[in-house]
C-alpha positions as CSV (number, residue, x, y, z in Angstrom):
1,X,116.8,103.5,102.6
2,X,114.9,105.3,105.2
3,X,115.0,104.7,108.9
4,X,111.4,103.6,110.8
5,X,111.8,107.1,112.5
6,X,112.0,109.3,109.5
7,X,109.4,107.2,107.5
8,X,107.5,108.6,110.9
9,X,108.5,112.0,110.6
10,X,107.7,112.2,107.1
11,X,104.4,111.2,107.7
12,X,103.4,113.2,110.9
13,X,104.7,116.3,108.7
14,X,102.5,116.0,105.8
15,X,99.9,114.9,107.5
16,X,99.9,118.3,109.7
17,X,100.1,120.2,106.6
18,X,97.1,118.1,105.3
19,X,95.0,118.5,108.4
20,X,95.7,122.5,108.4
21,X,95.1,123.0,105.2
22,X,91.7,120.8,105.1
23,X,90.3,123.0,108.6
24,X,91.1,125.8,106.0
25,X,89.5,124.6,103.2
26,X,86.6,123.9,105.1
27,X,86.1,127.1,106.9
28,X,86.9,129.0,103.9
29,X,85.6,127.1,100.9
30,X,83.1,124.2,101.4
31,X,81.0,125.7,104.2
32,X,80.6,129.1,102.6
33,X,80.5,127.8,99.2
34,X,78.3,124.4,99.4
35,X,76.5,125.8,102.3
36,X,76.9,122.9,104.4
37,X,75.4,123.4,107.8
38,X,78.2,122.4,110.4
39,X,80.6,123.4,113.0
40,X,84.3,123.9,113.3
41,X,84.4,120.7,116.2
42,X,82.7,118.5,114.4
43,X,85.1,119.6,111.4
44,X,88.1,118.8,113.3
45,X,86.5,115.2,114.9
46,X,86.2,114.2,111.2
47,X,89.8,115.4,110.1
48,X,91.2,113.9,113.0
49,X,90.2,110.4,112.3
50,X,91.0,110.8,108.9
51,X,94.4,111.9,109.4
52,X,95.1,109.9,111.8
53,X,94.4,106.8,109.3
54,X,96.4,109.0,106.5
55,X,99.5,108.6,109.2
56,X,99.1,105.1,109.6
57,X,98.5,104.3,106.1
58,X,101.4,106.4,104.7
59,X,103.8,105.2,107.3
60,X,102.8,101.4,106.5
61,X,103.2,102.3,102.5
62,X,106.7,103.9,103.1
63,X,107.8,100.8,105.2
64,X,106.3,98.3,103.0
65,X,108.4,99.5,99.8
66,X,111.5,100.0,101.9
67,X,111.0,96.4,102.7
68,X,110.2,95.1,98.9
69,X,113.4,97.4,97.7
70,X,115.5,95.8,100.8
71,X,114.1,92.2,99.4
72,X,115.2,92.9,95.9
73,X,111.9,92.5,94.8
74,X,112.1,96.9,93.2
């Protein structure tokens, strides 16, 4: 089983590759490529609030089967 802390951990570290490699993408790929007309702050509002919801939703995942496979129930 993992502890609260390193479910955390886990999280904030993939989630920090995520978010680097998307402001990468972005810059490199999708605004170049698609021609979308934007700017590198509003690029990094959106992927904040996204991966801050990726966070929370992978930590609460991670905890939620740690509990069913405490329970029994995997």
């Amino acid at each position: 089983m993992q502890s609260k802390k390193l479910s955390f951990l886990e999280q904030l570290v993939d989630k920090a590759f995520g978010f680097l490699s998307s402001l990468v993408i972005w810059a490199f790929v999708i605004v170049p490529v698609m021609g979308y007309d934007s700017n590198m702050s509003k690029n990094i509002g959106v992927t904040v609030v996204f991966t801050v919801w990726s966070i929370a939703r992978g930590y609460g995942t991670r905890r939620f089967f740690n509990w069913l496979s405490m329970k029994g129930y995997l």
